[in-house]
Amino acid sequence: MSLEYISCLIHLAVFGILGVFTRYLLEKLFGPSLLGVTSNETIVYPNLPSNMVGSFLMGWWGVVFKGDISQVSDILAIGLTTGYLGSVTTFSGWNQKMLDLSVDGHWVQAILGFLIGLFLVAYSIIFGIETAKGFRWILKKLNTRPEKGVPSCNCNWTLNSSSRHLVAMVILLLVLGVLLSVSGLLLKEEFSSGSSGAQLWLACLVGPFGVWIRWFLARLNGRGLGKSGILRWLPFGTLITNVSAACIMAGLSTIEKSVNIKNFDTVANGIQLGFLGCLSTVSTFIAEFNAMRESKHPWRAYLYASTTMGISFVLGILIYNVPVWTKGFP
């Protein structure tokens, strides 16, 4: 295993945990207890703000300034986009909330939740791209580095040697150790209480595994099916991670309703928040959607979105709704 590969895993883990923290804080901030914008009973689902923020930042870091960040470090670019933004946003939570609406008979709201949610995150990344271009234009007018539109001092931060890469990796490894240690200690203290804090600390411990799997499956994007590469335009890696995370979350939600075991809710919600939240992503999904929409074949974007949402929702109905209906879970 090469040094670069290990460094990439560390970057993904650290930024993935930071993404879980950000998503959790945004959910609490816009939730009923504070601003009261989101709710489990409406189409403005709890993860909508984080999905919009992550999509907006993807326009900055994943589109407009991706090349500039890569000049500093390709691994940093992966950490910010795949690690952080991929973990700030989550598709599985979005799909599950629509299943919760449909299981109660609110089918119209569930469909509108997908359509309006897609509209909002799609325009979030567009707004991010446009504002990032405006910021680049301002930097260019400052004439700091006209050919790139970014300050020339950035070259001092470029990780252009193995020693710099090693130093950065060691620093992030220490940060990762602190994050995991603190999360483990706090989880041990709060686990029996079943609080949302206990769920967060468990999520921080299992979140990196979701990020690593998503990053590994991203290699399937652009390959297509078979030797001839059929449907090469369809990002199968992102599709698989989003659909599989949505199905696992639906399964966990079904078990959560059927069992009455102490602390099971804490474990299930921690896995949903951390592992499944990091395994699925909206920021990458919407970046792919936006790229297809601006290509010569814009219909591919809507087919891709319909395929992701349709498969996840139908399988979720079979895994979650049907058992709830037939067994009469509360």
Short mmCIF file of C-alpha atoms in Angstrom, two decimals:
data_model
loop_
_atom_site.label_atom_id
_atom_site.label_comp_id
_atom_site.label_asym_id
_atom_site.label_seq_id
_atom_site.Cartn_x
_atom_site.Cartn_y
_atom_site.Cartn_z
CA MET A 1 0.00 0.00 0.00
CA SER A 2 1.62 3.27 -1.19
CA LEU A 3 2.12 6.37 0.93
CA GLU A 4 -0.21 8.35 -1.35
CA TYR A 5 -2.97 5.74 -0.97
CA ILE A 6 -2.69 5.81 2.85
CA SER A 7 -2.66 9.60 2.83
CA CYS A 8 -5.82 9.62 0.73
CA LEU A 9 -7.59 7.30 3.19
CA ILE A 10 -6.59 9.56 6.10
CA HIS A 11 -7.80 12.68 4.28
CA LEU A 12 -11.12 11.02 3.49
CA ALA A 13 -11.59 9.87 7.09
CA VAL A 14 -10.83 13.27 8.66
CA PHE A 15 -12.93 15.28 6.22
CA GLY A 16 -15.67 12.64 6.39
CA ILE A 17 -15.98 13.04 10.16
CA LEU A 18 -16.02 16.83 9.78
CA GLY A 19 -18.78 16.37 7.21
CA VAL A 20 -20.83 14.32 9.70
CA PHE A 21 -20.41 17.08 12.30
CA THR A 22 -21.52 19.74 9.81
CA ARG A 23 -24.57 17.76 8.71
CA TYR A 24 -25.58 17.11 12.32
CA LEU A 25 -25.22 20.79 13.27
CA LEU A 26 -27.19 21.97 10.24
CA GLU A 27 -29.93 19.47 10.99
CA LYS A 28 -30.16 20.76 14.57
CA LEU A 29 -29.95 24.42 13.53
CA PHE A 30 -32.79 24.24 11.01
CA GLY A 31 -34.77 21.65 12.98
CA PRO A 32 -37.89 22.18 15.13
CA SER A 33 -35.90 22.88 18.31
CA LEU A 34 -34.19 26.02 16.89
CA LEU A 35 -35.20 27.70 13.62
CA GLY A 36 -38.08 25.33 12.92
CA VAL A 37 -37.55 25.25 9.15
CA THR A 38 -37.37 21.48 8.64
CA SER A 39 -39.55 18.68 9.94
CA ASN A 40 -39.96 14.91 9.65
CA GLU A 41 -43.61 15.40 8.72
CA THR A 42 -43.14 17.69 5.69
CA ILE A 43 -41.33 17.70 2.36
CA VAL A 44 -38.77 20.07 3.91
CA TYR A 45 -36.89 17.09 5.31
CA PRO A 46 -34.16 17.47 7.99
CA ASN A 47 -31.20 16.91 5.63
CA LEU A 48 -32.36 19.42 3.00
CA PRO A 49 -30.27 22.35 4.36
CA SER A 50 -27.08 20.27 4.47
CA ASN A 51 -27.76 18.93 0.96
CA MET A 52 -28.19 22.48 -0.32
CA VAL A 53 -25.09 23.79 1.47
CA GLY A 54 -22.99 20.85 0.27
CA SER A 55 -24.22 21.29 -3.31
CA PHE A 56 -23.46 25.02 -3.17
CA LEU A 57 -19.91 24.38 -1.92
CA MET A 58 -19.46 21.70 -4.58
CA GLY A 59 -19.90 24.49 -7.12
CA TRP A 60 -16.94 26.24 -5.46
CA TRP A 61 -14.55 23.46 -4.54
CA GLY A 62 -15.63 20.73 -6.94
CA VAL A 63 -16.14 22.76 -10.11
CA VAL A 64 -14.70 26.29 -10.30
CA PHE A 65 -11.75 26.04 -7.90
CA LYS A 66 -11.10 22.31 -8.19
CA GLY A 67 -8.09 22.85 -10.45
CA ASP A 68 -6.61 25.43 -8.09
CA ILE A 69 -7.06 23.15 -5.08
CA SER A 70 -5.48 20.29 -7.02
CA GLN A 71 -2.44 22.50 -7.65
CA VAL A 72 -1.95 22.58 -3.90
CA SER A 73 -2.67 18.88 -3.50
CA ASP A 74 -4.71 16.36 -5.50
CA ILE A 75 -5.38 14.48 -2.26
CA LEU A 76 -6.69 17.66 -0.62
CA ALA A 77 -9.13 18.08 -3.51
CA ILE A 78 -10.35 14.51 -2.97
CA GLY A 79 -10.65 15.10 0.77
CA LEU A 80 -12.70 18.27 0.35
CA THR A 81 -15.05 17.01 -2.38
CA THR A 82 -15.38 13.26 -1.82
CA GLY A 83 -14.64 13.34 1.90
CA TYR A 84 -16.20 16.51 3.29
CA LEU A 85 -18.90 17.52 0.80
CA GLY A 86 -19.83 13.91 0.12
CA SER A 87 -20.45 13.45 3.85
CA VAL A 88 -22.17 16.78 4.48
CA THR A 89 -24.82 15.70 1.99
CA THR A 90 -26.73 12.43 2.12
CA PHE A 91 -29.14 10.74 -0.25
CA SER A 92 -30.18 7.89 2.03
CA GLY A 93 -31.69 10.23 4.62
CA TRP A 94 -33.57 12.08 1.89
CA ASN A 95 -35.02 8.85 0.48
CA GLN A 96 -35.98 7.54 3.93
CA LYS A 97 -37.94 10.67 4.84
CA MET A 98 -39.93 10.32 1.62
CA LEU A 99 -40.61 6.69 2.55
CA ASP A 100 -41.82 7.84 5.97
CA LEU A 101 -44.27 10.20 4.27
CA SER A 102 -45.51 7.52 1.88
CA VAL A 103 -45.96 4.91 4.59
CA ASP A 104 -48.44 7.28 6.25
CA GLY A 105 -50.32 7.70 2.96
CA HIS A 106 -48.81 11.07 1.98
CA TRP A 107 -47.81 9.97 -1.53
CA VAL A 108 -48.16 13.38 -3.15
CA GLN A 109 -45.89 14.93 -0.53
CA ALA A 110 -43.34 12.15 -1.03
CA ILE A 111 -43.21 12.73 -4.80
CA LEU A 112 -43.05 16.50 -4.32
CA GLY A 113 -40.27 15.96 -1.79
CA PHE A 114 -38.14 14.35 -4.47
CA LEU A 115 -38.99 16.92 -7.15
CA ILE A 116 -38.60 20.01 -4.99
CA GLY A 117 -35.52 18.56 -3.31
CA LEU A 118 -33.91 17.95 -6.70
CA PHE A 119 -34.82 21.46 -7.86
CA LEU A 120 -33.30 23.07 -4.75
CA VAL A 121 -30.00 21.15 -4.78
CA ALA A 122 -29.69 21.61 -8.57
CA TYR A 123 -29.98 25.36 -8.23
CA SER A 124 -27.73 25.33 -5.18
CA ILE A 125 -24.82 24.05 -7.25
CA ILE A 126 -25.65 26.50 -10.06
CA PHE A 127 -25.64 29.35 -7.54
CA GLY A 128 -22.37 28.04 -6.14
CA ILE A 129 -20.76 27.95 -9.58
CA GLU A 130 -21.94 31.45 -10.46
CA THR A 131 -20.80 33.01 -7.18
CA ALA A 132 -17.45 31.20 -7.39
CA LYS A 133 -16.94 32.56 -10.90
CA GLY A 134 -17.73 36.02 -9.58
CA PHE A 135 -15.21 35.62 -6.79
CA ARG A 136 -12.61 34.42 -9.31
CA TRP A 137 -13.30 37.49 -11.43
CA ILE A 138 -12.74 39.75 -8.39
CA LEU A 139 -9.43 38.01 -7.68
CA LYS A 140 -8.45 38.40 -11.29
CA LYS A 141 -9.20 42.13 -11.12
CA LEU A 142 -6.92 42.37 -8.11
CA ASN A 143 -4.21 41.29 -10.58
CA THR A 144 -2.53 38.95 -8.10
CA ARG A 145 -2.14 36.16 -10.60
CA PRO A 146 -4.04 37.04 -13.76
CA GLU A 147 -3.46 33.78 -15.60
CA LYS A 148 -5.08 31.75 -12.84
CA GLY A 149 -7.23 34.30 -11.08
CA VAL A 150 -5.92 33.28 -7.67
CA PRO A 151 -3.29 34.82 -5.39
CA SER A 152 0.26 33.91 -6.33
CA CYS A 153 1.08 33.10 -2.72
CA ASN A 154 -0.78 29.80 -3.16
CA CYS A 155 2.38 28.31 -4.63
CA ASN A 156 3.94 28.41 -1.16
CA TRP A 157 1.31 25.94 0.02
CA THR A 158 1.77 23.47 -2.81
CA LEU A 159 2.59 19.97 -1.59
CA ASN A 160 5.11 19.37 -4.34
CA SER A 161 7.50 17.11 -2.45
CA SER A 162 7.29 13.82 -0.61
CA SER A 163 8.42 15.48 2.63
CA ARG A 164 5.54 17.96 2.53
CA HIS A 165 3.11 15.16 1.77
CA LEU A 166 4.48 13.22 4.73
CA VAL A 167 4.15 16.18 7.09
CA ALA A 168 0.57 16.81 5.97
CA MET A 169 -0.27 13.12 6.39
CA VAL A 170 1.20 12.99 9.91
CA ILE A 171 -0.72 16.10 10.97
CA LEU A 172 -4.00 14.72 9.65
CA LEU A 173 -3.28 11.34 11.22
CA LEU A 174 -2.93 13.07 14.60
CA VAL A 175 -6.18 14.96 13.97
CA LEU A 176 -7.89 11.68 13.06
CA GLY A 177 -6.60 10.06 16.22
CA VAL A 178 -7.94 12.91 18.34
CA LEU A 179 -11.34 12.84 16.61
CA LEU A 180 -11.73 9.09 17.02
CA SER A 181 -10.49 9.10 20.62
CA VAL A 182 -12.79 11.91 21.71
CA SER A 183 -15.73 10.32 19.88
CA GLY A 184 -15.04 6.96 21.53
CA LEU A 185 -14.77 8.42 25.02
CA LEU A 186 -17.91 10.52 24.68
CA LEU A 187 -19.82 7.58 23.19
CA LYS A 188 -18.86 5.44 26.19
CA GLU A 189 -20.20 8.12 28.55
CA GLU A 190 -23.45 8.84 26.72
CA PHE A 191 -24.34 5.51 25.09
CA SER A 192 -26.70 4.31 27.81
CA SER A 193 -28.63 7.60 27.73
CA GLY A 194 -29.67 7.09 24.12
CA SER A 195 -29.24 10.81 23.42
CA SER A 196 -28.64 12.40 20.04
CA GLY A 197 -25.10 13.09 21.22
CA ALA A 198 -24.45 9.37 21.59
CA GLN A 199 -25.73 8.86 18.04
CA LEU A 200 -23.36 11.57 16.79
CA TRP A 201 -20.28 10.07 18.45
CA LEU A 202 -21.09 6.62 17.06
CA ALA A 203 -21.64 8.22 13.65
CA CYS A 204 -18.16 9.77 13.81
CA LEU A 205 -16.64 6.35 14.48
CA VAL A 206 -18.38 4.55 11.62
CA GLY A 207 -18.56 7.42 9.12
CA PRO A 208 -15.07 6.91 7.60
CA PHE A 209 -15.99 3.40 6.47
CA GLY A 210 -18.83 4.81 4.40
CA VAL A 211 -16.54 7.41 2.82
CA TRP A 212 -13.90 4.79 1.94
CA ILE A 213 -16.43 2.48 0.29
CA ARG A 214 -17.93 5.37 -1.71
CA TRP A 215 -14.48 6.48 -2.86
CA PHE A 216 -13.59 2.93 -3.89
CA LEU A 217 -16.85 2.45 -5.83
CA ALA A 218 -16.34 5.80 -7.57
CA ARG A 219 -13.87 3.93 -9.79
CA LEU A 220 -16.87 2.40 -11.54
CA ASN A 221 -17.93 5.82 -12.81
CA GLY A 222 -17.28 6.23 -16.52
CA ARG A 223 -16.58 2.54 -17.17
CA GLY A 224 -19.98 1.41 -18.35
CA LEU A 225 -21.15 -2.18 -18.57
CA GLY A 226 -19.19 -5.01 -20.16
CA LYS A 227 -16.12 -4.83 -22.34
CA SER A 228 -17.80 -2.47 -24.77
CA GLY A 229 -18.62 0.02 -21.99
CA ILE A 230 -22.37 0.27 -22.52
CA LEU A 231 -23.95 3.27 -20.75
CA ARG A 232 -20.54 4.74 -20.01
CA TRP A 233 -22.16 8.10 -19.35
CA LEU A 234 -24.01 6.67 -16.34
CA PRO A 235 -21.95 6.94 -13.11
CA PHE A 236 -22.59 3.45 -11.79
CA GLY A 237 -20.37 3.96 -8.75
CA THR A 238 -22.45 6.84 -7.39
CA LEU A 239 -25.66 5.05 -8.37
CA ILE A 240 -24.68 1.89 -6.49
CA THR A 241 -23.65 3.74 -3.32
CA ASN A 242 -26.82 5.84 -3.18
CA VAL A 243 -29.19 2.96 -3.89
CA SER A 244 -27.45 0.53 -1.54
CA ALA A 245 -27.30 3.08 1.30
CA ALA A 246 -30.99 3.89 0.82
CA CYS A 247 -31.89 0.17 0.94
CA ILE A 248 -29.80 -0.50 4.05
CA MET A 249 -31.33 2.52 5.79
CA ALA A 250 -34.81 1.28 4.90
CA GLY A 251 -33.92 -2.13 6.34
CA LEU A 252 -32.59 -0.62 9.55
CA SER A 253 -35.70 1.52 9.90
CA THR A 254 -37.87 -1.58 9.50
CA ILE A 255 -35.93 -3.46 12.19
CA GLU A 256 -36.03 -0.39 14.42
CA LYS A 257 -39.83 -0.44 14.33
CA SER A 258 -40.08 -4.19 14.95
CA VAL A 259 -37.70 -4.69 17.87
CA ASN A 260 -37.76 -3.33 21.38
CA ILE A 261 -34.16 -3.70 22.48
CA LYS A 262 -32.48 -1.21 24.76
CA ASN A 263 -30.04 1.10 22.96
CA PHE A 264 -30.88 -0.37 19.53
CA ASP A 265 -32.24 3.01 18.44
CA THR A 266 -28.90 4.61 19.34
CA VAL A 267 -26.97 2.08 17.28
CA ALA A 268 -29.36 2.22 14.32
CA ASN A 269 -29.51 6.02 14.23
CA GLY A 270 -25.74 6.27 14.66
CA ILE A 271 -25.18 3.97 11.70
CA GLN A 272 -27.74 5.87 9.65
CA LEU A 273 -26.16 9.22 10.50
CA GLY A 274 -22.56 8.10 10.08
CA PHE A 275 -21.98 5.08 7.87
CA LEU A 276 -25.00 5.38 5.58
CA GLY A 277 -24.92 9.17 5.58
CA CYS A 278 -21.32 9.06 4.35
CA LEU A 279 -21.87 6.13 1.98
CA SER A 280 -24.55 8.03 0.06
CA THR A 281 -24.05 11.51 -1.34
CA VAL A 282 -25.98 14.32 -2.95
CA SER A 283 -23.10 16.69 -3.76
CA THR A 284 -21.41 14.28 -6.16
CA PHE A 285 -24.78 13.16 -7.53
CA ILE A 286 -25.86 16.72 -8.29
CA ALA A 287 -22.45 17.62 -9.76
CA GLU A 288 -22.86 14.71 -12.18
CA PHE A 289 -26.46 15.76 -12.85
CA ASN A 290 -25.36 19.33 -13.60
CA ALA A 291 -22.56 18.19 -15.92
CA MET A 292 -25.01 16.01 -17.87
CA ARG A 293 -27.56 18.82 -18.03
CA GLU A 294 -24.99 21.14 -19.60
CA SER A 295 -23.75 18.51 -22.07
CA LYS A 296 -25.03 17.79 -25.58
CA HIS A 297 -27.41 15.23 -24.09
CA PRO A 298 -29.28 17.01 -21.25
CA TRP A 299 -31.89 14.23 -21.13
CA ARG A 300 -29.28 12.02 -19.52
CA ALA A 301 -29.35 14.16 -16.39
CA TYR A 302 -33.05 13.61 -15.83
CA LEU A 303 -32.83 9.92 -16.68
CA TYR A 304 -29.97 9.55 -14.19
CA ALA A 305 -31.90 11.37 -11.44
CA SER A 306 -35.08 9.41 -12.17
CA THR A 307 -33.18 6.12 -12.11
CA THR A 308 -31.48 6.87 -8.78
CA MET A 309 -34.63 8.08 -7.06
CA GLY A 310 -36.97 5.58 -8.70
CA ILE A 311 -34.94 2.47 -7.85
CA SER A 312 -34.24 3.66 -4.30
CA PHE A 313 -37.86 4.55 -3.63
CA VAL A 314 -39.34 1.35 -5.10
CA LEU A 315 -36.89 -0.89 -3.25
CA GLY A 316 -37.50 1.16 -0.11
CA ILE A 317 -41.23 0.53 -0.41
CA LEU A 318 -40.59 -3.23 -0.60
CA ILE A 319 -38.12 -3.20 2.29
CA TYR A 320 -39.79 -0.65 4.58
CA ASN A 321 -43.38 0.18 3.64
CA VAL A 322 -44.67 -3.33 2.95
CA PRO A 323 -43.52 -4.82 6.31
CA VAL A 324 -44.90 -1.79 8.17
CA TRP A 325 -48.26 -2.09 6.42
CA THR A 326 -48.58 -5.88 6.77
CA LYS A 327 -47.40 -6.14 10.37
CA GLY A 328 -48.96 -2.92 11.58
CA PHE A 329 -45.86 -1.40 13.19
CA PRO A 330 -46.53 1.93 14.90
#
